[in-house]
Amino acid sequence: MTGSMWDSLLRIDLSGRKAQAWPVPADLRMYLGGMGTGVKLLADEVPPRTDPLSPANKLILTVGPLTGTQAPMQPQSCIVTKSPLTDGILNCYAGGFLGAELKFAGLDGIVLEGRSPDWLLLLVEDGRVSFHDASPVLGKGTAETEAWMKSRFGQEVRTLSIGPAGERGVAFAGVFSETRTFGRGGAGAVLGSKRVKGLAVRGTRGVGVAQPEQFARLSTENLEQLKAACAEEYNLVGMFSRVGTGAGMGLVNGRGGLATRNHAFGQFEQAAEIDGYAYAKKFYTRAVACYGCPVHCGMLHKFRKADGSESWLRGPEYETMYSLGSEVCNGDPVTLAEASQLCEEYGMDTLTAGVTVAWALEMGEKGVVSEPGLTLSFGNREAILGLLERIGRREGIGDVLARGPRRAAEELGGLGVAMQIKNSGFAAWMPRRMKGTALAFATSNRGACHKRAPIGAEITGQIDMNAYEGKAALVKSIQDRVNAIFTLVSCRFHEFVTPAELYPRFVQAATGIALSLAEFERLGERIWNLEKLYNLGAGHTRAEDSLPERCFEPIKGPASEGAVIERAKFEAMLDEYYAARGWDRDGVPTAGKLRELGLERYASLGRPAPGPRP
Amino acid sequence: MKVVFELLALFRQKAGTGRLELELPAAPTVLAALRAAEGALGGQALLQGERLREGVLVFLREPRGATRRVFQPAEERVESGQALVLSTAMAGG
């Protein structure tokens, strides 16, 4: 083993119901873990033209060198697979306790291969797997499925599951893990295509590190930084710890950057009714922490549904307050809570689900689409909830919407106002308001990604959010750095407090692998390029690194007045970004760049095979 | 002149309102306006000496809605038609 890593992945062949430990080869170990391990494995083993819902796709669940250790805020695990939503490579993350439990089970990850003939629940105990009949929970929601697994396998197991949306192949079905979600890109549909309804993990092993004393010092230093941040009244992470991720919705709204009414407006009049403070004030609230996290940004809310029954809601997170709130003109926190809960029950990403619903509501108001029994208009509770149910069940118009906003618009019309990139719904930020974020959304390998964008600097006015200049290099550096951090599978909020130079020091103390900060970030760049090659091989072109037409029209509303993306300036910014990356004008990494990154042997990966995309 | 403060996020929550108006001498510095606001907001600490307290975000809103961040409150003035926007943090998740 390499310090804190077991150097072992569990490969589970679902077709043959076999499993075996697979020793991680030396070249893969240099990708550290998490996203790095997943991306390299997928690139090596799943050809880019693979149908994402076929048995040939693989779902790779990984953890990193800091997972399961005493380092704070390292609870997450990562899924890498080929996305049924974008038809490109996907990486997505969830916190909670599953990651640490995988590590305690003596694993750096699990690779799910093939397709089971029957629906299964998997139980992994200290590296051994057993296969169980899933029929008692088939068709059940995610929370019910996970509760059933705990009752069957023991309350101490850590779980993940899919809901009916994943079973039915909704392209943005998520994988749910207790209070957290692998939301983006449709990993739930991939799991469903393999006929895996859920996974439970139990581990009893301790996790060592290469340099225990140094690691303990670093962990203490980092914990003190986080505690100080949490204690500061106006610190971002501190506010997350008190009211959750919806703490700053007011700022976004005040600066005209809160996407409203399918991104037509930049301010929502009822934002203060649905932000983090509103939920904390209106509902009984309980904070929940992930493994080893002093921040506890997760909020559980007890609320009364419109029918009078009481219920607990996991969330909503800020992104959901947008997608099922302002974006669909829903200022009612109860309707938002019920909508969020429907997404959880069916097992769907609230972001792409909300964006798709918003598009359908606009198309409904324009008379382009209709659905029996529903009046498709913004703010209409029955329409919002009804569309989500139809998507989850793939009934009526829901069957088309379940393919994602772009594919729905290609079939029904209104492509220019489908707020998506690579078919992935926009996260809660307005590209027209924030030009760096526009570039980050467009060039994101998984589509419209908010985790690797200069959002904080732009929305707080640290840099001019209207400027195009300087954004290309900034976006590249953020993408590379965050990719590197995602090899550790650190929580995204960890970096808000932690100095960048601490990461390679943590890596060395955990694994013994010595990296400078520049080498660490170069690893992130290598992974970014590998992802890009994969997407090119899948048939993506420069056209996929663009924005919907609505982004080239001015935002409506006073605080955002005149905010627009000028097409020529956007294209110039994209050229500048490609040049900064060492890519040609079509976004293809040059031979020199691949050589520099040690990726020469992957050059052919980026050449799409002839024939139609699956 | 009447200076309008827009209160966002935690400040709105604490004040119980999204708007505050104070009568101040013409074209006050942002610093003077914030000192007046501290009193009106029940002793809310917005400043550390002449600098903004860590985590406090202040913007000047132009009459047509655009906002611009203020980093040096002693060096900028609130002109007629402008409003001061007080906020904390961004959002995430």
XYZ file of C-alpha atoms in Angstrom:
707
model
C 0.000 0.000 0.000
C 1.039 3.623 -0.598
C 0.527 5.224 2.803
C -3.167 5.960 3.162
C -4.137 4.209 -0.081
C -4.774 0.455 -0.183
C -3.736 0.270 -3.846
C -6.688 -2.009 -4.382
C -9.912 -1.631 -6.311
C -12.782 -4.081 -6.165
C -13.945 -5.061 -9.629
C -17.483 -6.406 -9.660
C -18.620 -8.199 -12.798
C -22.387 -7.882 -12.600
C -23.037 -10.081 -15.618
C -21.265 -13.034 -14.032
C -21.810 -12.068 -10.378
C -18.125 -12.276 -9.690
C -15.780 -9.946 -7.899
C -12.071 -9.686 -7.464
C -9.579 -7.339 -5.880
C -7.513 -5.572 -8.509
C -4.097 -4.196 -7.515
C -3.684 -0.622 -8.686
C -0.735 -0.442 -11.108
C 2.066 2.056 -10.542
C 1.093 4.412 -13.374
C -2.444 4.684 -12.029
C -1.157 5.362 -8.515
C 0.369 8.595 -9.813
C -3.161 9.859 -10.441
C -3.522 9.730 -6.645
C -7.194 8.721 -6.401
C -10.701 10.081 -6.726
C -11.318 11.763 -10.029
C -7.794 11.022 -11.304
C -8.161 7.280 -10.864
C -11.649 7.280 -12.338
C -10.822 9.313 -15.430
C -7.739 7.292 -16.303
C -9.544 3.976 -15.814
C -12.485 5.047 -17.946
C -10.168 6.338 -20.670
C -8.252 3.046 -20.597
C -11.210 0.684 -20.480
C -14.355 2.249 -21.942
C -14.092 3.448 -25.561
C -15.559 6.962 -25.964
C -18.212 5.775 -28.438
C -19.676 3.337 -25.936
C -23.413 3.592 -25.341
C -23.513 4.909 -21.749
C -26.446 2.686 -20.826
C -24.927 -0.472 -22.298
C -23.131 -3.182 -20.306
C -19.846 -1.972 -21.830
C -19.944 1.237 -19.807
C -18.406 1.098 -16.331
C -19.253 2.957 -13.174
C -16.163 3.739 -11.136
C -16.627 4.744 -7.501
C -13.436 6.061 -5.921
C -12.007 7.722 -2.845
C -8.744 9.575 -2.292
C -5.603 9.680 -0.156
C -7.232 11.789 2.562
C -10.503 9.853 2.747
C -11.072 8.119 6.053
C -8.129 9.861 7.716
C -8.219 12.514 10.436
C -7.811 15.318 7.876
C -10.908 17.538 8.090
C -13.513 17.917 5.334
C -12.519 14.842 3.321
C -15.785 12.893 3.327
C -16.547 12.705 -0.353
C -16.429 9.940 -2.860
C -16.385 10.290 -6.614
C -18.174 8.547 -9.466
C -16.675 8.540 -12.944
C -18.590 7.022 -15.829
C -19.710 7.814 -19.339
C -22.667 10.143 -18.992
C -26.030 9.354 -20.570
C -26.844 13.064 -20.287
C -23.842 14.606 -22.062
C -22.593 11.529 -23.916
C -19.178 12.544 -22.592
C -17.156 11.774 -19.507
C -18.725 12.432 -16.122
C -17.296 12.988 -12.689
C -19.649 13.693 -9.781
C -19.359 13.758 -6.010
C -21.230 13.165 -2.798
C -20.299 13.737 0.818
C -21.683 11.846 3.768
C -20.018 8.734 5.145
C -19.806 6.319 2.232
C -16.280 7.370 1.209
C -14.777 6.790 4.637
C -16.573 3.444 4.916
C -15.109 2.312 1.577
C -11.677 3.105 2.921
C -12.423 1.228 6.144
C -13.403 -1.704 3.921
C -9.849 -1.776 2.575
C -10.725 -0.301 -0.817
C -9.724 2.693 -2.890
C -12.786 2.153 -5.006
C -15.233 -0.136 -6.751
C -15.583 -0.697 -10.484
C -18.992 -1.924 -11.604
C -18.872 -3.732 -14.938
C -21.392 -5.486 -17.175
C -25.095 -5.812 -16.421
C -26.872 -8.050 -13.979
C -29.714 -10.214 -15.366
C -31.780 -9.356 -12.262
C -32.066 -6.287 -10.040
C -29.501 -6.388 -7.266
C -28.464 -4.875 -3.979
C -24.748 -5.182 -3.320
C -23.215 -5.587 0.114
C -19.482 -4.981 0.405
C -17.906 -5.996 3.707
C -14.170 -5.552 4.142
C -13.559 -6.104 0.465
C -15.911 -9.078 0.019
C -19.106 -8.683 -1.958
C -22.434 -10.475 -1.724
C -25.343 -10.142 -4.145
C -28.912 -9.701 -2.885
C -32.304 -9.620 -4.515
C -33.543 -6.038 -4.955
C -37.150 -6.869 -5.757
C -38.475 -5.762 -2.304
C -37.326 -2.195 -3.028
C -37.788 -2.023 -6.771
C -39.769 1.093 -7.657
C -39.155 2.565 -4.200
C -37.670 5.978 -3.493
C -34.062 6.503 -2.485
C -34.644 7.149 1.236
C -36.903 4.116 1.550
C -34.423 1.940 -0.311
C -31.535 2.995 1.912
C -33.628 2.514 5.065
C -34.518 -0.974 3.852
C -30.855 -1.810 3.209
C -29.939 -0.688 6.720
C -32.720 -2.786 8.216
C -31.533 -5.791 6.224
C -27.740 -5.404 6.435
C -27.334 -3.526 9.722
C -27.854 0.080 10.751
C -24.125 0.777 10.658
C -23.693 0.146 6.913
C -23.250 3.144 4.659
C -25.352 3.171 1.552
C -26.104 4.550 -1.858
C -29.155 3.962 -4.004
C -31.132 5.010 -7.034
C -34.820 5.800 -7.303
C -37.387 5.035 -9.996
C -35.766 7.629 -12.296
C -32.524 5.674 -12.301
C -34.398 2.421 -12.881
C -36.109 3.975 -15.906
C -33.023 5.600 -17.416
C -33.821 9.271 -16.832
C -30.718 10.916 -18.284
C -30.207 13.101 -15.193
C -30.966 10.482 -12.566
C -28.649 10.829 -9.587
C -27.158 8.413 -7.105
C -28.208 9.180 -3.551
C -26.160 8.446 -0.454
C -27.985 9.055 2.800
C -28.134 12.870 3.094
C -25.966 13.527 0.027
C -26.207 13.125 -3.738
C -24.012 12.321 -6.722
C -26.197 14.722 -8.642
C -24.817 15.665 -11.996
C -24.739 13.849 -15.281
C -26.942 10.799 -14.865
C -24.832 8.356 -12.857
C -28.128 7.025 -11.474
C -29.222 5.961 -14.945
C -25.912 4.142 -15.474
C -26.357 2.294 -12.190
C -29.907 1.475 -13.223
C -28.717 0.183 -16.602
C -26.555 -2.269 -14.672
C -29.599 -3.251 -12.610
C -28.022 -2.212 -9.350
C -30.606 -0.621 -7.071
C -28.291 -0.005 -4.144
C -24.953 -0.615 -2.505
C -24.152 -1.003 1.185
C -20.638 -0.907 2.611
C -19.247 -1.951 5.943
C -15.572 -1.727 6.881
C -13.558 -2.456 9.989
C -10.022 -1.529 8.965
C -8.027 1.447 10.131
C -6.454 3.832 7.644
C -2.758 4.554 8.092
C -0.653 7.349 6.648
C 2.947 7.489 5.453
C 4.121 10.213 7.859
C 1.881 10.068 10.942
C 3.381 12.947 12.947
C 3.498 15.336 10.016
C -0.006 14.317 8.999
C -1.349 14.958 12.500
C 0.310 18.402 12.565
C -1.175 19.314 9.204
C -4.621 18.094 10.221
C -4.522 20.162 13.405
C -3.312 23.241 11.508
C -6.092 22.827 8.976
C -8.734 22.178 11.614
C -7.761 25.399 13.402
C -8.161 27.305 10.115
C -11.614 25.838 9.638
C -12.670 26.468 13.229
C -11.583 30.092 12.963
C -13.577 30.473 9.761
C -16.665 28.941 11.348
C -16.378 31.248 14.335
C -16.232 34.399 12.185
C -19.694 35.889 11.886
C -19.408 36.973 8.259
C -17.177 34.220 6.901
C -18.728 32.318 4.006
C -18.000 28.871 5.381
C -19.041 30.076 8.833
C -22.404 31.091 7.443
C -22.713 27.752 5.666
C -22.276 26.140 9.074
C -25.138 28.182 10.515
C -27.753 28.314 7.762
C -26.456 26.113 4.972
C -25.461 26.880 1.414
C -28.426 29.187 0.819
C -26.853 31.824 3.088
C -25.755 34.121 0.297
C -28.675 33.950 -2.100
C -29.445 37.591 -1.244
C -26.085 38.723 -2.579
C -26.517 36.857 -5.850
C -29.979 38.320 -6.238
C -28.815 41.821 -5.301
C -26.148 41.729 -7.982
C -28.618 40.645 -10.607
C -27.154 37.176 -10.977
C -29.960 34.965 -9.671
C -31.313 33.163 -12.721
C -35.055 33.645 -12.789
C -37.818 32.549 -15.132
C -35.675 30.249 -17.246
C -32.747 32.684 -17.176
C -34.756 35.557 -18.672
C -34.306 37.714 -15.547
C -31.455 38.160 -13.078
C -33.480 38.964 -9.994
C -36.297 37.155 -8.227
C -38.690 39.264 -6.159
C -39.365 36.437 -3.732
C -35.741 35.371 -3.203
C -35.879 36.262 0.495
C -38.801 33.834 0.894
C -36.767 30.807 -0.177
C -33.150 31.473 0.843
C -31.226 29.798 3.652
C -32.386 32.315 6.246
C -36.007 31.867 5.233
C -35.792 28.097 5.724
C -33.999 28.479 9.060
C -36.669 30.883 10.239
C -39.753 29.111 8.921
C -38.943 25.468 9.606
C -37.454 23.406 12.373
C -33.876 22.954 11.179
C -31.211 20.443 12.085
C -27.643 20.702 10.817
C -25.967 17.510 9.644
C -22.261 16.988 9.108
C -20.409 14.673 6.789
C -17.561 12.471 8.021
C -14.848 14.535 9.724
C -16.386 17.894 8.910
C -16.546 20.747 11.446
C -18.693 22.891 9.129
C -21.903 20.816 8.933
C -23.420 22.790 6.038
C -26.156 20.202 5.446
C -29.531 21.246 6.778
C -32.510 19.006 7.454
C -35.828 20.815 7.579
C -39.044 19.570 9.101
C -41.927 21.007 7.161
C -45.640 20.576 6.693
C -46.682 19.672 3.170
C -49.609 21.339 1.474
C -51.745 18.299 2.345
C -50.998 18.861 6.053
C -48.656 15.925 6.590
C -45.275 16.481 8.240
C -42.059 15.521 6.548
C -38.291 15.902 6.790
C -36.401 17.306 3.846
C -32.705 16.839 3.101
C -31.872 20.355 1.934
C -32.662 22.267 -0.168
C -29.179 23.381 -1.114
C -28.584 26.741 -2.750
C -28.497 25.265 -6.234
C -31.941 23.750 -5.674
C -33.323 27.036 -4.317
C -32.514 28.340 -7.785
C -33.509 25.419 -9.968
C -36.813 24.646 -8.264
C -37.265 28.199 -6.963
C -36.303 31.311 -8.903
C -35.754 29.493 -12.200
C -39.356 28.267 -12.240
C -40.678 31.432 -10.458
C -41.605 29.474 -7.372
C -41.418 31.646 -4.256
C -43.230 29.214 -1.996
C -40.788 27.377 0.307
C -43.251 24.517 0.846
C -43.681 23.889 -2.882
C -39.899 24.105 -3.258
C -39.460 21.603 -0.438
C -42.002 19.227 -1.995
C -40.347 19.570 -5.402
C -36.933 18.875 -3.908
C -38.349 15.884 -2.083
C -39.882 14.540 -5.286
C -36.457 14.716 -6.922
C -34.992 12.836 -3.976
C -37.728 10.217 -4.034
C -37.471 9.603 -7.768
C -33.707 10.037 -7.592
C -33.036 12.959 -9.922
C -30.520 15.810 -10.067
C -32.466 18.874 -8.904
C -30.415 21.128 -11.169
C -31.077 19.604 -14.562
C -34.579 18.590 -13.456
C -35.422 22.197 -12.530
C -33.839 23.654 -15.647
C -35.758 21.191 -17.816
C -39.012 22.024 -16.047
C -38.311 25.772 -16.470
C -37.830 25.274 -20.198
C -41.086 23.301 -20.410
C -42.965 26.028 -18.525
C -41.709 28.682 -20.944
C -42.611 26.510 -23.905
C -46.016 25.954 -22.338
C -46.615 29.690 -21.965
C -45.583 30.155 -25.610
C -47.973 27.436 -26.713
C -45.202 25.212 -28.074
C -45.841 22.300 -25.710
C -48.744 21.180 -23.571
C -49.554 18.356 -21.217
C -53.034 17.039 -20.407
C -54.051 17.900 -16.843
C -51.416 20.585 -16.349
C -51.356 24.328 -17.042
C -47.752 24.915 -17.991
C -46.923 28.353 -16.607
C -44.218 29.771 -14.338
C -44.924 29.605 -10.635
C -47.716 27.083 -11.090
C -47.336 24.580 -8.250
C -49.263 21.786 -9.948
C -47.253 22.191 -13.138
C -43.893 22.136 -11.360
C -44.710 19.093 -9.242
C -46.633 17.388 -12.036
C -43.789 17.685 -14.515
C -41.281 16.330 -12.007
C -43.516 13.313 -11.369
C -43.998 12.707 -15.062
C -40.240 12.863 -15.633
C -39.571 10.475 -12.749
C -42.133 8.025 -14.151
C -41.332 8.790 -17.796
C -44.986 9.377 -18.480
C -46.534 11.763 -21.008
C -44.282 14.719 -21.792
C -42.041 13.497 -18.983
C -40.660 10.812 -21.264
C -39.222 13.455 -23.594
C -38.075 15.744 -20.764
C -36.291 12.797 -19.152
C -33.738 12.882 -21.984
C -32.461 16.287 -20.809
C -33.188 19.859 -21.862
C -31.305 19.882 -25.143
C -32.680 16.632 -26.455
C -36.201 17.678 -25.425
C -35.784 21.010 -27.216
C -34.337 19.351 -30.310
C -37.491 17.270 -30.491
C -40.084 19.842 -29.474
C -38.541 23.237 -30.368
C -37.120 26.114 -28.333
C -33.480 25.024 -28.401
C -32.212 28.598 -27.954
C -33.855 28.901 -24.545
C -32.920 25.449 -23.267
C -30.406 26.547 -20.643
C -27.896 23.758 -20.978
C -24.406 22.949 -22.119
C -23.752 19.462 -23.468
C -27.373 18.750 -22.408
C -26.518 19.400 -18.748
C -28.696 22.052 -17.106
C -27.145 25.324 -15.996
C -26.036 25.525 -12.395
C -27.319 28.472 -10.371
C -25.323 31.248 -11.968
C -25.903 33.543 -14.890
C -23.211 33.412 -17.550
C -24.379 36.716 -18.988
C -23.747 38.389 -15.655
C -20.365 36.740 -15.096
C -18.148 36.356 -18.155
C -15.569 34.084 -16.556
C -18.326 31.816 -15.339
C -19.740 31.831 -18.875
C -16.446 30.494 -20.197
C -16.193 27.964 -17.371
C -19.718 26.675 -18.038
C -19.093 26.410 -21.781
C -15.762 24.628 -21.563
C -16.677 22.330 -18.701
C -16.052 18.736 -19.677
C -19.178 17.620 -17.814
C -21.267 20.607 -18.941
C -22.317 23.834 -17.164
C -20.206 22.997 -14.130
C -20.193 25.453 -11.227
C -17.508 23.659 -9.257
C -14.679 24.891 -11.459
C -15.626 28.503 -12.143
C -14.569 31.940 -10.844
C -17.956 32.422 -9.232
C -16.816 33.757 -5.877
C -14.420 36.311 -7.336
C -16.994 37.524 -9.830
C -20.126 37.689 -7.706
C -18.366 39.401 -4.795
C -16.848 41.986 -7.135
C -13.275 40.971 -6.406
C -12.814 41.031 -10.165
C -14.990 42.759 -12.742
C -17.669 40.255 -13.628
C -18.481 42.054 -16.876
C -14.915 41.901 -18.215
C -13.746 39.326 -20.761
C -10.077 40.160 -20.372
C -7.985 37.827 -18.265
C -10.766 35.315 -17.792
C -9.341 32.606 -20.090
C -6.187 32.101 -18.037
C -8.141 32.388 -14.788
C -10.663 29.735 -15.795
C -7.928 27.367 -16.931
C -6.067 27.708 -13.648
C -9.225 27.098 -11.599
C -10.174 24.049 -13.647
C -6.702 22.556 -13.251
C -6.464 23.255 -9.538
C -9.933 21.936 -8.716
C -9.316 18.819 -10.790
C -6.168 18.206 -8.743
C -8.079 18.691 -5.509
C -10.720 16.261 -6.752
C -8.057 13.537 -6.923
C -8.162 13.814 -3.135
C -11.959 14.093 -3.262
C -11.839 17.032 -0.856
C -15.106 18.797 -0.241
C -15.345 21.787 -2.580
C -15.811 24.122 0.396
C -12.549 22.947 1.973
C -10.602 25.069 -0.488
C -12.546 28.184 0.526
C -10.532 28.192 3.737
C -7.477 26.032 3.056
C -4.364 27.547 1.428
C -3.489 25.759 -1.830
C 0.017 24.855 -0.668
C -1.437 22.663 2.065
C -2.729 20.112 -0.480
C 0.610 18.738 -1.713
C 1.851 18.703 1.879
C -1.168 16.609 2.822
C -0.532 14.294 -0.140
C 3.060 13.725 0.906
C 2.217 13.138 4.551
C -0.591 10.733 3.595
C 1.063 8.788 0.765
C 4.750 9.605 0.777
C 4.421 10.949 -2.775
C 6.281 14.261 -2.954
C 4.742 16.857 -5.264
C 5.242 20.585 -5.544
C 2.122 22.715 -5.839
C 2.937 23.194 -9.529
C 3.222 19.424 -10.043
C -0.033 18.891 -8.168
C -1.818 21.389 -10.397
C -0.155 19.861 -13.444
C -1.835 16.588 -12.464
C -5.144 18.459 -12.599
C -4.269 19.735 -16.067
C -3.357 16.220 -17.213
C -6.737 14.940 -16.072
C -8.534 17.855 -17.732
C -6.829 17.033 -21.033
C -7.621 13.350 -20.704
C -11.283 14.199 -20.147
C -11.193 16.490 -23.171
C -9.700 13.768 -25.350
C -12.442 11.418 -24.192
C -15.142 13.901 -25.126
C -13.550 14.533 -28.511
C -13.472 10.796 -29.081
C -17.152 10.659 -28.177
C -17.829 13.133 -30.977
C -17.831 16.465 -29.134
C -16.576 19.467 -31.107
C -16.049 23.182 -30.517
C -19.812 23.556 -30.901
C -20.251 21.779 -27.557
C -18.125 24.461 -25.852
C -20.711 27.128 -26.476
C -23.752 28.709 -24.886
C -27.455 28.702 -25.750
C -28.766 31.607 -27.804
C -30.471 33.244 -24.825
C -27.022 34.060 -23.419
C -26.417 36.377 -26.363
C -29.513 38.443 -25.554
C -29.676 40.989 -22.701
C -30.973 39.874 -19.311
C -34.207 41.559 -18.269
C -34.676 43.389 -14.963
C -33.111 46.443 -13.330
C -30.041 45.075 -11.545
C -28.959 43.119 -14.615
C -29.933 45.605 -17.255
C -27.793 45.325 -20.350
C -25.913 42.282 -19.143
C -25.278 40.238 -22.251
C -22.573 38.159 -23.846
C -21.229 39.584 -27.073
C -20.760 36.662 -29.416
C -17.518 37.903 -30.987
C -15.983 38.565 -27.578
C -17.076 35.174 -26.304
C -15.531 33.428 -29.318
C -12.316 35.433 -28.837
C -12.277 34.444 -25.155
C -12.750 30.804 -26.188
C -9.856 31.092 -28.666
C -7.718 32.589 -25.926
C -8.712 29.772 -23.570
C -7.857 27.079 -26.134
C -4.490 28.773 -26.749
C -3.791 28.950 -22.999
C -4.498 25.225 -22.841
C -2.214 24.425 -25.741
C -5.132 23.316 -27.910
C -5.812 24.172 -31.529
C -8.740 26.333 -32.688
C -11.045 23.318 -32.642
C -10.218 22.593 -29.040
C -8.015 19.597 -29.802
C -4.915 19.207 -27.598
C -1.795 19.571 -29.714
C 0.845 16.842 -29.923
C 3.211 19.113 -28.018
C 0.758 19.567 -25.164
C 0.117 15.833 -24.942
C 3.860 15.175 -24.870
C 4.314 17.779 -22.149
C 1.640 16.089 -20.045
C 2.817 12.536 -20.738
C -0.399 11.736 -22.598
C 1.052 10.887 -26.047
C -0.453 7.419 -26.035
C -3.930 8.894 -25.634
C -3.764 10.980 -28.825
C -5.916 8.460 -30.709
C -8.537 8.572 -27.931
C -9.449 12.049 -29.126
C -10.132 10.979 -32.706
C -13.791 10.079 -33.057
C -14.516 6.757 -34.693
C -16.595 6.975 -37.865
C -20.320 6.450 -37.712
C -23.179 7.906 -35.743
C -22.921 8.624 -32.034
C -24.817 6.106 -29.903
C -29.034 63.930 1.379
C -30.950 60.731 1.840
C -28.698 57.663 1.553
C -30.401 54.393 0.736
C -28.928 51.108 1.986
C -30.021 47.825 0.465
C -29.582 45.052 3.017
C -28.936 41.559 1.696
C -28.353 38.098 3.160
C -27.466 38.178 6.884
C -27.911 41.950 7.177
C -31.438 41.723 5.886
C -32.146 38.905 8.281
C -30.768 40.790 11.272
C -32.492 44.075 10.448
C -35.775 42.422 9.532
C -35.959 44.626 6.455
C -34.268 44.902 3.089
C -33.976 48.685 3.069
C -32.631 51.419 5.314
C -32.635 55.164 4.671
C -30.462 57.637 6.537
C -30.190 61.410 6.283
C -26.506 62.339 5.875
C -24.515 65.370 4.719
C -24.244 65.610 0.921
C -21.940 63.121 -0.831
C -20.663 61.375 2.272
C -17.775 58.984 2.074
C -18.777 55.348 2.138
C -16.936 55.187 5.456
C -19.148 57.900 6.987
C -22.259 56.248 5.619
C -21.274 52.869 7.047
C -20.553 54.397 10.456
C -24.020 55.880 10.444
C -25.461 52.535 9.372
C -23.688 50.713 12.211
C -25.648 52.819 14.691
C -28.924 52.443 12.859
C -28.451 48.667 12.673
C -28.162 48.349 16.430
C -24.399 48.410 16.720
C -23.724 45.994 13.867
C -19.941 46.056 13.324
C -19.294 46.736 9.656
C -15.867 48.284 10.062
C -12.532 47.634 11.667
C -11.094 51.122 12.017
C -11.381 52.600 8.552
C -11.440 49.262 6.792
C -14.293 46.925 6.085
C -14.656 44.096 8.543
C -13.698 40.737 7.076
C -16.617 39.159 5.263
C -18.559 42.412 4.888
C -19.235 43.150 1.234
C -20.172 46.679 0.206
C -21.247 47.745 -3.268
C -22.308 51.031 -4.802
C -25.395 50.644 -6.909
C -25.727 53.029 -9.829
C -29.125 54.490 -10.720
C -29.532 52.001 -13.599
C -28.902 49.030 -11.369
C -25.284 48.044 -11.938
C -23.223 47.412 -8.815
C -19.541 47.987 -8.104
C -17.609 46.642 -5.125
C -16.116 49.105 -2.650
C -12.779 48.081 -1.197
C -11.608 51.388 0.341
C -14.586 53.017 2.074
C -12.697 56.158 3.016
C -11.818 56.850 -0.604
C -15.226 56.590 -2.242
C -18.268 58.801 -1.941
C -21.956 58.085 -2.221
C -23.280 60.364 -4.924
C -26.862 61.384 -5.475
C -28.874 58.540 -7.017
C -26.489 55.842 -5.832
C -27.376 53.318 -3.162
C -25.135 51.328 -0.861
C -25.587 47.583 -0.899
C -24.496 45.647 2.194
C -24.097 41.921 1.971
C -22.309 38.922 3.344
C -20.824 36.032 1.448
C -21.954 34.370 -1.740
C -23.746 31.086 -2.024
C -22.723 27.611 -2.982
C -23.669 23.964 -3.045
